[in-house]
PDB file of C-alpha atoms in Angstrom:
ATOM      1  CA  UNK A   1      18.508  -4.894  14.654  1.00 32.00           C
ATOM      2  CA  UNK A   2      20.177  -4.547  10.950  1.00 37.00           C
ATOM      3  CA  UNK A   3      16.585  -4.706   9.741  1.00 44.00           C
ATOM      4  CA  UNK A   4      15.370  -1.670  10.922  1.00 46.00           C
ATOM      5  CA  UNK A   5      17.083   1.414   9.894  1.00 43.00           C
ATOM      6  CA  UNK A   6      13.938   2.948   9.029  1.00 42.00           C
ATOM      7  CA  UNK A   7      13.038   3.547  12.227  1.00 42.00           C
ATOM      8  CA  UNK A   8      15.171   6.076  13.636  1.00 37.00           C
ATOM      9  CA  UNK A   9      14.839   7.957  10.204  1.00 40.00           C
ATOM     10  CA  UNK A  10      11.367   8.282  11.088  1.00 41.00           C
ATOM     11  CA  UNK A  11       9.938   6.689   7.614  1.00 48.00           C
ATOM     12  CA  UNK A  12       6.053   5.882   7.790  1.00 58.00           C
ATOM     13  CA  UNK A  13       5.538   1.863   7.900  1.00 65.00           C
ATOM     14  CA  UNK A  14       3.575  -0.679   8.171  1.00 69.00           C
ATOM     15  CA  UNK A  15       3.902  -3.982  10.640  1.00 64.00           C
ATOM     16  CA  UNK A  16       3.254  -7.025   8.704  1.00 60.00           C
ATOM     17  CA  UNK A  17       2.755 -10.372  10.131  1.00 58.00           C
ATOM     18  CA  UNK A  18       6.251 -12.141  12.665  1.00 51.00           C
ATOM     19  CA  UNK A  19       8.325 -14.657  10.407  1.00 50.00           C
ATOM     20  CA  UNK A  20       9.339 -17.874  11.837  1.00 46.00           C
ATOM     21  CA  UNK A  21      11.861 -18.312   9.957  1.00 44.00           C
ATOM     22  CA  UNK A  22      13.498 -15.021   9.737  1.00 44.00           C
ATOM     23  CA  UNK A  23      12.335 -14.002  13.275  1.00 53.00           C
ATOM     24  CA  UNK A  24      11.332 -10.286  13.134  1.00 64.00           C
ATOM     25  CA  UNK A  25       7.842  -8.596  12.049  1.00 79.00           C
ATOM     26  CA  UNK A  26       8.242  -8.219   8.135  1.00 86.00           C
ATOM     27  CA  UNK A  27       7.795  -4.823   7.240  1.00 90.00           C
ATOM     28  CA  UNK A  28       5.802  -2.859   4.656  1.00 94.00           C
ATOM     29  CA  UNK A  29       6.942   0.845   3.647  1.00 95.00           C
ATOM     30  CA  UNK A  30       3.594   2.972   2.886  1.00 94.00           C
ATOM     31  CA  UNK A  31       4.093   4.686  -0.829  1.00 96.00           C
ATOM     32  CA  UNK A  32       7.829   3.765  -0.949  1.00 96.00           C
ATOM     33  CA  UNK A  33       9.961   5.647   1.461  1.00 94.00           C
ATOM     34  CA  UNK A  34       7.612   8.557   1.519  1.00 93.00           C
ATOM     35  CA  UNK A  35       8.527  10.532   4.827  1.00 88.00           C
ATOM     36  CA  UNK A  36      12.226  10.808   3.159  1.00 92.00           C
ATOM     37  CA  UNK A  37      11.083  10.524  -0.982  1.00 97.00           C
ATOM     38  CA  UNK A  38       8.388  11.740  -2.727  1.00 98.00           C
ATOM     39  CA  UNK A  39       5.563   9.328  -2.114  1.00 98.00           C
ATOM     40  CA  UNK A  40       4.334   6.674  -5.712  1.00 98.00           C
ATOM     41  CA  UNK A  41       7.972   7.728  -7.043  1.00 98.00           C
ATOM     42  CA  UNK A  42      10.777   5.398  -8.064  1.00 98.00           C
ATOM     43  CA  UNK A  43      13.125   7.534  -5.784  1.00 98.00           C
ATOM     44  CA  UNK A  44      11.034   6.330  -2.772  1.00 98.00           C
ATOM     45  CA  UNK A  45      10.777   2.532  -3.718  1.00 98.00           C
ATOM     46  CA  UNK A  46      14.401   2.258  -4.642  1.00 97.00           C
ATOM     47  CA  UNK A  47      15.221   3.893  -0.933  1.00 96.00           C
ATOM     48  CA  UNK A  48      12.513   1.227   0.531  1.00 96.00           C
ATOM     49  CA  UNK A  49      14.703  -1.355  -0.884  1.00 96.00           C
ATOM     50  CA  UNK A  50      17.733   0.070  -0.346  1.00 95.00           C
ATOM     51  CA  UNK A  51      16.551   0.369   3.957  1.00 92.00           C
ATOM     52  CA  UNK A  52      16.154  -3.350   3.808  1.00 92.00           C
ATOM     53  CA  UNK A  53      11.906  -3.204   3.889  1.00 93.00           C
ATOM     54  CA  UNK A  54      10.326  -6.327   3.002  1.00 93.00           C
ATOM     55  CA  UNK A  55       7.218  -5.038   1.459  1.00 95.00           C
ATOM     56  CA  UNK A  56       6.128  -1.591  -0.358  1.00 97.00           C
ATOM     57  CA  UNK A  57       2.666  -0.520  -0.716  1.00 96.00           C
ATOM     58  CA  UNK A  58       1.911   1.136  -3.577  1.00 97.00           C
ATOM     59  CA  UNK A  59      -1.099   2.404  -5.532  1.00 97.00           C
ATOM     60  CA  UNK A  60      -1.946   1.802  -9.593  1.00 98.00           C
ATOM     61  CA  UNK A  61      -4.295   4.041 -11.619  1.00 98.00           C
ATOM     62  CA  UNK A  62      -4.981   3.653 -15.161  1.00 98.00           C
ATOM     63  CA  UNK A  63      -4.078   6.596 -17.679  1.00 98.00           C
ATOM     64  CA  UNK A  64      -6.235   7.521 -20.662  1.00 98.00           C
ATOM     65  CA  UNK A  65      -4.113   5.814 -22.914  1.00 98.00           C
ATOM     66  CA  UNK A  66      -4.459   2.698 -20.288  1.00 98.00           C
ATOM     67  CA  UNK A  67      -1.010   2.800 -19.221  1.00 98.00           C
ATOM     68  CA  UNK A  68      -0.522   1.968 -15.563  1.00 98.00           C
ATOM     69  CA  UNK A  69       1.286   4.509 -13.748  1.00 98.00           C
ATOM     70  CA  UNK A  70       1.807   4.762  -9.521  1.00 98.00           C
ATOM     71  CA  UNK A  71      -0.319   7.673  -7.785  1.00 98.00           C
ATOM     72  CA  UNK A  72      -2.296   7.656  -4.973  1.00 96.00           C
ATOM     73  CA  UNK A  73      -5.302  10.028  -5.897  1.00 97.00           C
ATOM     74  CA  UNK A  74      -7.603  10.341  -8.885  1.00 97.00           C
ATOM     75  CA  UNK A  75      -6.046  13.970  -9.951  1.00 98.00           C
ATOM     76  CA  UNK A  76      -2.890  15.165 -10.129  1.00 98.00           C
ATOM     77  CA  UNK A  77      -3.103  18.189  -8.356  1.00 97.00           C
ATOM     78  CA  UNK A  78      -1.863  17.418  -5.135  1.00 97.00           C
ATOM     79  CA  UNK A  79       1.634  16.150  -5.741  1.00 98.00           C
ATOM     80  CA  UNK A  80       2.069  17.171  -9.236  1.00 98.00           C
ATOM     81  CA  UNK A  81       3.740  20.361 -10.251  1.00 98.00           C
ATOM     82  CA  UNK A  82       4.848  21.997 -13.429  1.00 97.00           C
ATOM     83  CA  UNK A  83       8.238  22.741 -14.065  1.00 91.00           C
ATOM     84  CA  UNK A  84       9.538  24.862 -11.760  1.00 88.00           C
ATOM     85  CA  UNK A  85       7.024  24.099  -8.996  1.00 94.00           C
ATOM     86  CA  UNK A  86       4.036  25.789  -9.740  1.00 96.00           C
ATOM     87  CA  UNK A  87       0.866  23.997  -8.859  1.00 95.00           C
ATOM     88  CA  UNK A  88      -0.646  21.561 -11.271  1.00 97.00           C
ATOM     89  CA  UNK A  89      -3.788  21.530 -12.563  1.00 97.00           C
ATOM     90  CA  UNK A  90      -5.881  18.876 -10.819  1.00 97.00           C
ATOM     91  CA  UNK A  91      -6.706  17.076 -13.686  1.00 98.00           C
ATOM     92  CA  UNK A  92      -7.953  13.458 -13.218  1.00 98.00           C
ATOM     93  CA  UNK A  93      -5.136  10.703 -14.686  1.00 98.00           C
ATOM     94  CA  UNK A  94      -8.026   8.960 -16.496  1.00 97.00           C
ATOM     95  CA  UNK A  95      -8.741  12.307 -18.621  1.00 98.00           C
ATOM     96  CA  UNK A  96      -4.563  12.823 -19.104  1.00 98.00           C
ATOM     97  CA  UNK A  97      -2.211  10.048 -21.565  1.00 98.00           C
ATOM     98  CA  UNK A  98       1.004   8.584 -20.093  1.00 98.00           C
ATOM     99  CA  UNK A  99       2.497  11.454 -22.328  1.00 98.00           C
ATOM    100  CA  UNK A 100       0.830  14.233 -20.770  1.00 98.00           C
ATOM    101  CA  UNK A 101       1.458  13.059 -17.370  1.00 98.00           C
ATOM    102  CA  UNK A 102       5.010  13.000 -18.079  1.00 98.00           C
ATOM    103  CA  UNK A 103       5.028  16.795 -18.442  1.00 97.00           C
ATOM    104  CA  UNK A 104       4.473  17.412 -14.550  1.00 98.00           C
ATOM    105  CA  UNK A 105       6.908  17.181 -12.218  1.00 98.00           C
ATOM    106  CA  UNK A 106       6.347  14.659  -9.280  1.00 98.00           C
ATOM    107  CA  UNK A 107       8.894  15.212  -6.720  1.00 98.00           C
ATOM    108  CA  UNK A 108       9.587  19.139  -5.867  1.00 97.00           C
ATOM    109  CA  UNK A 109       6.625  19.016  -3.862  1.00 97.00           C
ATOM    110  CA  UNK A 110       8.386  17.082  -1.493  1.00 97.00           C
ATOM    111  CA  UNK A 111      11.957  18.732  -1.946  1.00 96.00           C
ATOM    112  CA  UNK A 112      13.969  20.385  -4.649  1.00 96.00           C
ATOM    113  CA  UNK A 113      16.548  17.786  -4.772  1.00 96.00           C
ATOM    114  CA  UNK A 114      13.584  15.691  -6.373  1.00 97.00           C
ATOM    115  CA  UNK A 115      12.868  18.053  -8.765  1.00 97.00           C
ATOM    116  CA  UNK A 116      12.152  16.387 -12.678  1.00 97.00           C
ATOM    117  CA  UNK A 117      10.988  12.734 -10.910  1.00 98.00           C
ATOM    118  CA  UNK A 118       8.419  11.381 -13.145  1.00 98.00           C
ATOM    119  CA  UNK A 119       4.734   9.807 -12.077  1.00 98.00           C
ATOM    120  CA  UNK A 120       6.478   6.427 -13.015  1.00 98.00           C
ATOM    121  CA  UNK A 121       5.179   3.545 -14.669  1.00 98.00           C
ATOM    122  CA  UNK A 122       4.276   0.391 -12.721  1.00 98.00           C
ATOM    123  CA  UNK A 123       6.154  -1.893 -15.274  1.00 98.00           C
ATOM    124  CA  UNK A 124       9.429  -0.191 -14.574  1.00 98.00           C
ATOM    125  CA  UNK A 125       9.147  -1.319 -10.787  1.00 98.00           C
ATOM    126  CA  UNK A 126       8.228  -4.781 -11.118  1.00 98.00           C
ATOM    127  CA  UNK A 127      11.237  -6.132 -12.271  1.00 98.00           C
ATOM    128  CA  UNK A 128      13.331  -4.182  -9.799  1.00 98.00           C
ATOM    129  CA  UNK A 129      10.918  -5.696  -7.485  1.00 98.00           C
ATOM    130  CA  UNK A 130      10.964  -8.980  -8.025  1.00 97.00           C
ATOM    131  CA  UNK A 131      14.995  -9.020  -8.751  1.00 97.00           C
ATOM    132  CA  UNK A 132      15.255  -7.674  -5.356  1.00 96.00           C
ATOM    133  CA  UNK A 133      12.903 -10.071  -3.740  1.00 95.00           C
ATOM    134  CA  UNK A 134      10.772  -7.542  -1.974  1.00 96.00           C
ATOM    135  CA  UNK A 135       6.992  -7.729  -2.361  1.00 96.00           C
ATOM    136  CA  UNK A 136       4.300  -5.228  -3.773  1.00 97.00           C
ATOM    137  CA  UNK A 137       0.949  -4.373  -1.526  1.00 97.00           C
ATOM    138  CA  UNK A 138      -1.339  -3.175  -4.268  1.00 97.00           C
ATOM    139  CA  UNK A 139      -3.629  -0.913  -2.644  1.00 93.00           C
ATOM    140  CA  UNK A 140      -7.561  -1.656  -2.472  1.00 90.00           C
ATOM    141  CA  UNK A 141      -8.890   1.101  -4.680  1.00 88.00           C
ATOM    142  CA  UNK A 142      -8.227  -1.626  -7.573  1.00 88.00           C
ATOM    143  CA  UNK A 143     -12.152  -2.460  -6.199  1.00 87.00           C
ATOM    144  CA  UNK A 144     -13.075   0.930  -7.561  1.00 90.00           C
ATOM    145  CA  UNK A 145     -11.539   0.471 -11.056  1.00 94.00           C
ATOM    146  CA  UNK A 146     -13.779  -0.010 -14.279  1.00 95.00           C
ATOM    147  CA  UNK A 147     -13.417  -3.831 -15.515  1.00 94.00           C
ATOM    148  CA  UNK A 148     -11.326  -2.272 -17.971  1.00 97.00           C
ATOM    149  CA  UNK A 149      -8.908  -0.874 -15.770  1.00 97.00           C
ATOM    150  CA  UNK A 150      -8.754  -3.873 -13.733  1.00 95.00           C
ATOM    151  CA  UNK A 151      -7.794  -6.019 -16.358  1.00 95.00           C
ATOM    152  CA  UNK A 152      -5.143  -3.387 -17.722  1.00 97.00           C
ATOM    153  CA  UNK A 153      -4.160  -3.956 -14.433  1.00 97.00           C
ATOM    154  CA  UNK A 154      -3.997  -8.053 -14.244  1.00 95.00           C
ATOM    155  CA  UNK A 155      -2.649  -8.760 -17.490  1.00 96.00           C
ATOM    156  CA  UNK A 156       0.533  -6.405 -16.362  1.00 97.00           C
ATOM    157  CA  UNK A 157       1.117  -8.608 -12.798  1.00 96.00           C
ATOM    158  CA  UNK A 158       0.639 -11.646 -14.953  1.00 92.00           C
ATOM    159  CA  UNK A 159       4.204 -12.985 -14.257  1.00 94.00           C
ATOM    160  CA  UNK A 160       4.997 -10.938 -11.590  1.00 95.00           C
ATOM    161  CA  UNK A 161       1.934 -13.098  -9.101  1.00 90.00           C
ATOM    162  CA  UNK A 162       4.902 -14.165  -6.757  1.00 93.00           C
ATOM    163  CA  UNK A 163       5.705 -10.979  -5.790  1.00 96.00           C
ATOM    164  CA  UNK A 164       2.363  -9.211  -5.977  1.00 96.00           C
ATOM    165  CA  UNK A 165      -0.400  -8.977  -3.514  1.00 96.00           C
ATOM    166  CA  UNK A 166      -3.957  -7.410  -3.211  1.00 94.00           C
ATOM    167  CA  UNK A 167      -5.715  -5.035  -1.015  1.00 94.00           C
ATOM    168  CA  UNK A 168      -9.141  -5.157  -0.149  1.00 92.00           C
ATOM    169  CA  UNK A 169     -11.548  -3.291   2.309  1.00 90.00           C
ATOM    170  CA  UNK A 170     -14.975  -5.629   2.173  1.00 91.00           C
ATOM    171  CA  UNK A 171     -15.989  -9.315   2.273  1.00 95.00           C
ATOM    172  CA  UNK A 172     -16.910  -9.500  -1.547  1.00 94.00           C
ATOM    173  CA  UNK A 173     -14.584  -7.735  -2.853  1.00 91.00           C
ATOM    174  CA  UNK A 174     -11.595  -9.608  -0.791  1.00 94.00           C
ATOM    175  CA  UNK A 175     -13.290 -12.986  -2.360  1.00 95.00           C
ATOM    176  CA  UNK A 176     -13.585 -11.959  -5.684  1.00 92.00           C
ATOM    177  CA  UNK A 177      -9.881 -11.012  -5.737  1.00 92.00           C
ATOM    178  CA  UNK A 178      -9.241 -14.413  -4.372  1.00 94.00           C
ATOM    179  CA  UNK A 179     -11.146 -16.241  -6.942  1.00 94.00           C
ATOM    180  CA  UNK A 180      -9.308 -14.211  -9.865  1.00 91.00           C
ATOM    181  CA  UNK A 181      -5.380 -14.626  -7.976  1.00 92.00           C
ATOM    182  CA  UNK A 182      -5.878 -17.947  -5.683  1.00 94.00           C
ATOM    183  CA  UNK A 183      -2.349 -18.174  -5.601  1.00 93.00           C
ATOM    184  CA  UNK A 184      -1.720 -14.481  -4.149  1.00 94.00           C
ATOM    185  CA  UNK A 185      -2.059 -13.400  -0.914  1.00 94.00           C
ATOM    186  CA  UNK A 186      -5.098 -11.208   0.356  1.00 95.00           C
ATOM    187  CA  UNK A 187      -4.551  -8.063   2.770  1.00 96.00           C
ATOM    188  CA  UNK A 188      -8.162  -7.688   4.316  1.00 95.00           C
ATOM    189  CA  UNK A 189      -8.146  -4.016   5.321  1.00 90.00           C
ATOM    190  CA  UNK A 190     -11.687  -3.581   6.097  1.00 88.00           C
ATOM    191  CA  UNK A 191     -13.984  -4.429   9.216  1.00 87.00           C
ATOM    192  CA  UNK A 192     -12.785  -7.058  11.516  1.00 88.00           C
ATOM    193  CA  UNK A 193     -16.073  -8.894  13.082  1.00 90.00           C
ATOM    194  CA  UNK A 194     -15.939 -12.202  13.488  1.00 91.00           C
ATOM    195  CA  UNK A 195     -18.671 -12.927  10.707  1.00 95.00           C
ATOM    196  CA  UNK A 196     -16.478 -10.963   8.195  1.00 95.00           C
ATOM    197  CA  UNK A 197     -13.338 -13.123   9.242  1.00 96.00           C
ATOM    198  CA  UNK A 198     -15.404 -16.301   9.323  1.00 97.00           C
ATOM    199  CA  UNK A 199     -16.354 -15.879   5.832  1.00 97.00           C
ATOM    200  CA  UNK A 200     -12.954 -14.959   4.576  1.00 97.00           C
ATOM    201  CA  UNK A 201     -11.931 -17.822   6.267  1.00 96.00           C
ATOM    202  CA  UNK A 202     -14.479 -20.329   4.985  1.00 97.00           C
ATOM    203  CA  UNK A 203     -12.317 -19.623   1.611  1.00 97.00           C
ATOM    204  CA  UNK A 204      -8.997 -17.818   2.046  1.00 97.00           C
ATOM    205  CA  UNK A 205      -6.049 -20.174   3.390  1.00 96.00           C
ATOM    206  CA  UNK A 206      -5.258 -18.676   6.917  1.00 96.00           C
ATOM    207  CA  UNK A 207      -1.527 -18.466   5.471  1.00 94.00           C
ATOM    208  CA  UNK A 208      -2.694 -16.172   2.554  1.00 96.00           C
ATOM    209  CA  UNK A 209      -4.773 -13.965   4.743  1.00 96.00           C
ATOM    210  CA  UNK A 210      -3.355 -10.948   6.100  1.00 96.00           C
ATOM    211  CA  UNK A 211      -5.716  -8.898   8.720  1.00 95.00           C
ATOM    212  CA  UNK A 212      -4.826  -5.025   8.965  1.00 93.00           C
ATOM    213  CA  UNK A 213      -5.819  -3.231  12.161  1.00 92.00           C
ATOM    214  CA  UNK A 214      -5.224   0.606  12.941  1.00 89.00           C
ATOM    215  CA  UNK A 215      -2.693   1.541  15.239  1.00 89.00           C
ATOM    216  CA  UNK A 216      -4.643   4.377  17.238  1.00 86.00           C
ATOM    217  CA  UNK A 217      -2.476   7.676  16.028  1.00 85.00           C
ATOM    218  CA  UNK A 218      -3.387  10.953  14.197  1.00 82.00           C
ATOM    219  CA  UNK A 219      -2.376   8.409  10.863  1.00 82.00           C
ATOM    220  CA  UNK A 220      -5.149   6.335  11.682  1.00 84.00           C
ATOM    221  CA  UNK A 221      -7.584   7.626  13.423  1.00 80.00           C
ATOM    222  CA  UNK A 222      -9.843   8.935  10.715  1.00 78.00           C
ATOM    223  CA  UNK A 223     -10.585   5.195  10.406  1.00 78.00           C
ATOM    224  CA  UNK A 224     -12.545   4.735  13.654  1.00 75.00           C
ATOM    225  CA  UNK A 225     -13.239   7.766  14.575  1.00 70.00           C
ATOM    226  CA  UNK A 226     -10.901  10.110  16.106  1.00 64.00           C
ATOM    227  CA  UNK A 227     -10.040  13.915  15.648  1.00 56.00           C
ATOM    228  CA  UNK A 228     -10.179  14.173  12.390  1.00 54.00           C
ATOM    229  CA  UNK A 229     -13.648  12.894  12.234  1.00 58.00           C
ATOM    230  CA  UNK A 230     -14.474   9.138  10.531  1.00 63.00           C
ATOM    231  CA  UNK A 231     -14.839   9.291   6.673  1.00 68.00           C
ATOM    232  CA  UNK A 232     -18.000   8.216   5.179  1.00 69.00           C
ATOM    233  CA  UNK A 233     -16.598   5.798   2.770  1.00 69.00           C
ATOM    234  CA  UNK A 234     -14.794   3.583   4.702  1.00 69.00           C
ATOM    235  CA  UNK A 235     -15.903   0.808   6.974  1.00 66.00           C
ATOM    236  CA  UNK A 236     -15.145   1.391  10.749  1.00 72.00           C
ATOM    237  CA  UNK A 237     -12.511  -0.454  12.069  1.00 75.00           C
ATOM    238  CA  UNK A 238     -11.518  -1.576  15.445  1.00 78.00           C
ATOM    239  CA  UNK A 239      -8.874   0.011  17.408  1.00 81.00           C
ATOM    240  CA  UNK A 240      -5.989  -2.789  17.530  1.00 87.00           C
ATOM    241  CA  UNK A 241      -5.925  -4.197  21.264  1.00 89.00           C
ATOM    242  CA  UNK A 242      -4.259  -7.348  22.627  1.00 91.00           C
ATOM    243  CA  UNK A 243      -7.459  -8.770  22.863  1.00 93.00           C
ATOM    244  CA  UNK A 244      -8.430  -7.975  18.930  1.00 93.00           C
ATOM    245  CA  UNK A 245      -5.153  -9.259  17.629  1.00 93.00           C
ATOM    246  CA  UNK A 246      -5.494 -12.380  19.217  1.00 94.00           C
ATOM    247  CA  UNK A 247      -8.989 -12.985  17.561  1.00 94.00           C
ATOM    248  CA  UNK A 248      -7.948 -12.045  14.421  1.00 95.00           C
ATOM    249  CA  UNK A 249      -4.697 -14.419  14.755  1.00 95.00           C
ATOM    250  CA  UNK A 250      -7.451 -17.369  14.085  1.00 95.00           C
ATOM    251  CA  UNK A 251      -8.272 -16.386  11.055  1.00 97.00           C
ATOM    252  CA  UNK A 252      -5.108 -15.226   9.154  1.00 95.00           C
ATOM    253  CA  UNK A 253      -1.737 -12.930  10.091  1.00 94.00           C
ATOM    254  CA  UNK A 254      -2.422 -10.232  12.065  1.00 93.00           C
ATOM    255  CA  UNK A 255      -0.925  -6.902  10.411  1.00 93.00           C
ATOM    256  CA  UNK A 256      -0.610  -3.209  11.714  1.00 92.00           C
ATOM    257  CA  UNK A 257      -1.074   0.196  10.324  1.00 90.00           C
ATOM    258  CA  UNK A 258       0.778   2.622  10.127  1.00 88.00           C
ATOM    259  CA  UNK A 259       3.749   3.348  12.557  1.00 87.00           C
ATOM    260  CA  UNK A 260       6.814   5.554  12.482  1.00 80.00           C
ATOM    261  CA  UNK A 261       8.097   6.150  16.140  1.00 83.00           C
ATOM    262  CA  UNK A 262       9.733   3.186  18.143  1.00 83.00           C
ATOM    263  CA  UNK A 263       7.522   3.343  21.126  1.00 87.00           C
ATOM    264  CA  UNK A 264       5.179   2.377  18.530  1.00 88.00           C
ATOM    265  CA  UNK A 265       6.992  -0.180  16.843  1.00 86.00           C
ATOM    266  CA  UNK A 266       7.547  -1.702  20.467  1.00 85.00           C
ATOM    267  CA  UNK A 267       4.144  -1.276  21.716  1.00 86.00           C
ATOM    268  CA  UNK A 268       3.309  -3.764  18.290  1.00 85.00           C
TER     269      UNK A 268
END
């Protein structure tokens, strides 16, 4: 019961696979704690950590001056703000330095106790991270990086591969991560047929694969389908059933996307 605090603050998560050991579903907070912080912010990962979660997801992108900074979309323009919370241009990080970045104001979009938090740099969380035991979901747009960024990317997580993991939303992509990190775990967001699992599995250690499926909700549903339409560039998924869960649960650890109510939580 201590572990979940979260859930009667109504803080967005994710369900990640039942320990043995521990005996309750690990879970993953989505951006930090981003219903309560700003979302990509240290404010929200050092709250994730603080509410006991086991895992945050998080997202990298790659500034002009190839410094790796944690923020969800290509531009700034949707959580950024100048001082004093005017709008921000939506200028794309990859045109904009670390420096430049640092002159827009990240959390009084979200409320204007957060006002002056920074877009911060992924090297300033790993440490706190990894001192604090919790793991780091790195979200699957890596796959759209330039081979540049990606490596930016790599070389930073170097020493940091027991705490890191990797995203991925298609069958090639999800092996080539694997080859490059074969020590890491894989978190196989994409569709679940039984010829994409069997060919994850034909390389991927079932204890290193991690199988997301969409909890039907209005956070999810633009994944298979429902009133807010499916987006073009994503693979349709499955609605999670009994039935689904159980197939995947050959192949790897069946995980769960996203949930904030307890009904839900239970209903997992």
């Amino acid at each position: 019961e201590g572990r979940r605090p979260w859930l009667y603050r109504n803080s967005g998560a994710s369900v990640v696979p039942y320990d043995s050991v521990m005996g309750y579903p690990r879970l993953c907070a989505h951006r930090g704690f981003s219903t309560v912080a700003p979302e990509n912010t240290m404010p929200a990962f050092r709250l994730a950590i603080a509410q006991g979660y086991d895992a945050i997801e998080l997202d990298p992108i790659v500034t002009k001056d190839l410094q790796v900074i944690l923020h969800h979309d290509n531009t700034i323009g949707r959580t950024g703000r100048l001082p004093g919370g005017a709008p921000a241009p939506d200028l794309a990080v990859a045109d904009l330095t670390y420096e430049e970045i640092l002159a827009y104001d990240f959390g009084i979009h979200k409320h204007p106790k957060f006002a002056g938090t920074p877009a911060p740099l992924m090297a300033e969380l790993l440490p706190i991270a990894k001192e604090a035991g919790v793991q780091l979901k790195i979200d699957a747009k890596i796959l759209k990086m330039t081979q540049e960024h990606q490596q930016v990317l790599f070389d930073l997580i170097a020493d940091y591969h027991d705490i890191c993991s990797f995203s991925t939303t298609n069958v090639p992509g999800t092996l080539a991560v694997y080859a490059r990190f074969p020590d890491m775990s894989i978190h196989y967001g994409g569709a679940c047929t039984a010829e994409n699992l069997e060919a994850l599995s034909a390389s991927i250690p079932k204890e290193q694969l991690h199988i997301w499926l969409p909890y039907p909700n209005m956070r999810t549903c633009y994944a298979f389908g429902g009133t807010q339409g499916i987006r073009k560039d994503l693979p349709i998924r499955p609605v999670l059933t009994p039935e689904l869960a159980r197939m995947v649960a050959k192949y790897g650890s069946v995980c769960v996307w996203n949930i904030s109510e307890e009904t839900e939580y239970e209903e997992c």
